[in-house]
């Protein structure tokens, strides 16, 4: 590995993780010391980076009546939700459990919650009505009827939007594309007008908005603009029908770069905001946005220690103490995460599969990845792991979930203890 290649590999772009000499830091805190203090696997997040991303979005949409409703499913840590609530964010939830998280992190923020999801249960709807959330994003005709029944039973009025399916294609992984007619999400936009007319006659319902969400990890602004354009037309038709539609939920899905490709977050946000603002100009709506990944993904990393290095014929394997139960994105989505040592040692490059100890061939973080040669005991970071890392983690192989640490202003604090075997087994009955 020559000097220019080394320098290129050590340039981590717009992430908050950067080398200070040979050691990796975040917000001025040495990651080796965190791994030694709290053990591995360990999720580490930069609160400073989260704040920066939220502020980027808030500046880009300045002058537009809007609310950022952070997608809780991306990372539901109570400490992160509290941080976001304090910045004035709302929240996009998809379950009653996520509503309870918002309640515990910032009870006042419940009034800025939108409730999405294709299969809401009666108890979840009841809890959201009692909490006084901002709006329900309804995804089926059956849900319209259920929402009316629950609102009537509780003597409440439910503000609602239909999540319409605009049939707009977005270039992303098929598992996280949601805007086409073959997907389970939303209601065909051609059916929406009739469903709104029916909903307006039902007790306990107030049709107040229209919602759209076409997928996740989308880096081109054109699909967002096209989907919002189709929603604008629907809003104008619904207003002509006499409905007071005043919210437009443009969804989330704004992506990042997981690899080394050049990525300027401010430039991306500016283009994204300009495209949406142009389409909604003069419409007079309160814009709701549901960012998740853009805010938290690059703010987080998963730290892990190399257990062993083995050679099987021509194939080299680096085995870490983190596994697919800690970070499933590579196995589930074939996702790329940059993998870097916490301490540069000037070794030659190696090509290896970087894998975990779980009893699955799908338990890998990278195939044939070139890194500085790694040895047993070395610490490495899997970058861009803040979104859909901890929130998708599991106890597969009866492995406890990782600890989590939040770094802010040069100081680190534990925000989740490492899960013990006793805690994993506590709910089971012999």
PDB file of C-alpha atoms in Angstrom, residues 1 9 306 309 311 316-319 339 347-354 368-375 378 380:
ATOM      1  CA  UNK A   1       0.000   0.000   0.000  1.00  0.00           C
ATOM      2  CA  UNK A   9      -8.086   5.240   2.331  1.00  0.00           C
ATOM      3  CA  UNK A 306     -10.776  -9.122  15.682  1.00  0.00           C
ATOM      4  CA  UNK A 309      -7.610 -14.556  11.283  1.00  0.00           C
ATOM      5  CA  UNK A 311      -6.826 -19.044   5.903  1.00  0.00           C
ATOM      6  CA  UNK A 316      -8.592 -15.306   4.056  1.00  0.00           C
ATOM      7  CA  UNK A 317     -11.131 -14.629   6.820  1.00  0.00           C
ATOM      8  CA  UNK A 318     -11.005 -11.964   9.510  1.00  0.00           C
ATOM      9  CA  UNK A 319     -13.364 -13.021  12.317  1.00  0.00           C
ATOM     10  CA  UNK A 339     -14.322  -0.897   7.533  1.00  0.00           C
ATOM     11  CA  UNK A 347       1.028  -2.750   7.651  1.00  0.00           C
ATOM     12  CA  UNK A 348       0.696  -3.912   4.080  1.00  0.00           C
ATOM     13  CA  UNK A 349      -2.741  -4.231   2.525  1.00  0.00           C
ATOM     14  CA  UNK A 350      -4.735  -7.442   2.749  1.00  0.00           C
ATOM     15  CA  UNK A 351      -7.819  -8.777   0.987  1.00  0.00           C
ATOM     16  CA  UNK A 352     -10.155 -10.803   3.172  1.00  0.00           C
ATOM     17  CA  UNK A 353     -13.734 -11.602   4.039  1.00  0.00           C
ATOM     18  CA  UNK A 354     -14.597  -9.810   7.264  1.00  0.00           C
ATOM     19  CA  UNK A 368     -12.926  -9.677  -0.541  1.00  0.00           C
ATOM     20  CA  UNK A 369     -12.407  -6.309   1.149  1.00  0.00           C
ATOM     21  CA  UNK A 370      -9.010  -4.598   1.016  1.00  0.00           C
ATOM     22  CA  UNK A 371      -7.869  -3.104   4.310  1.00  0.00           C
ATOM     23  CA  UNK A 372      -4.629  -2.629   6.167  1.00  0.00           C
ATOM     24  CA  UNK A 373      -3.677  -6.141   7.323  1.00  0.00           C
ATOM     25  CA  UNK A 374      -5.625  -7.079  10.441  1.00  0.00           C
ATOM     26  CA  UNK A 375      -4.524  -9.377  13.229  1.00  0.00           C
ATOM     27  CA  UNK A 378      -7.048  -5.374  16.485  1.00  0.00           C
ATOM     28  CA  UNK A 380     -11.956  -1.916  13.692  1.00  0.00           C
TER      29      UNK A 380
END
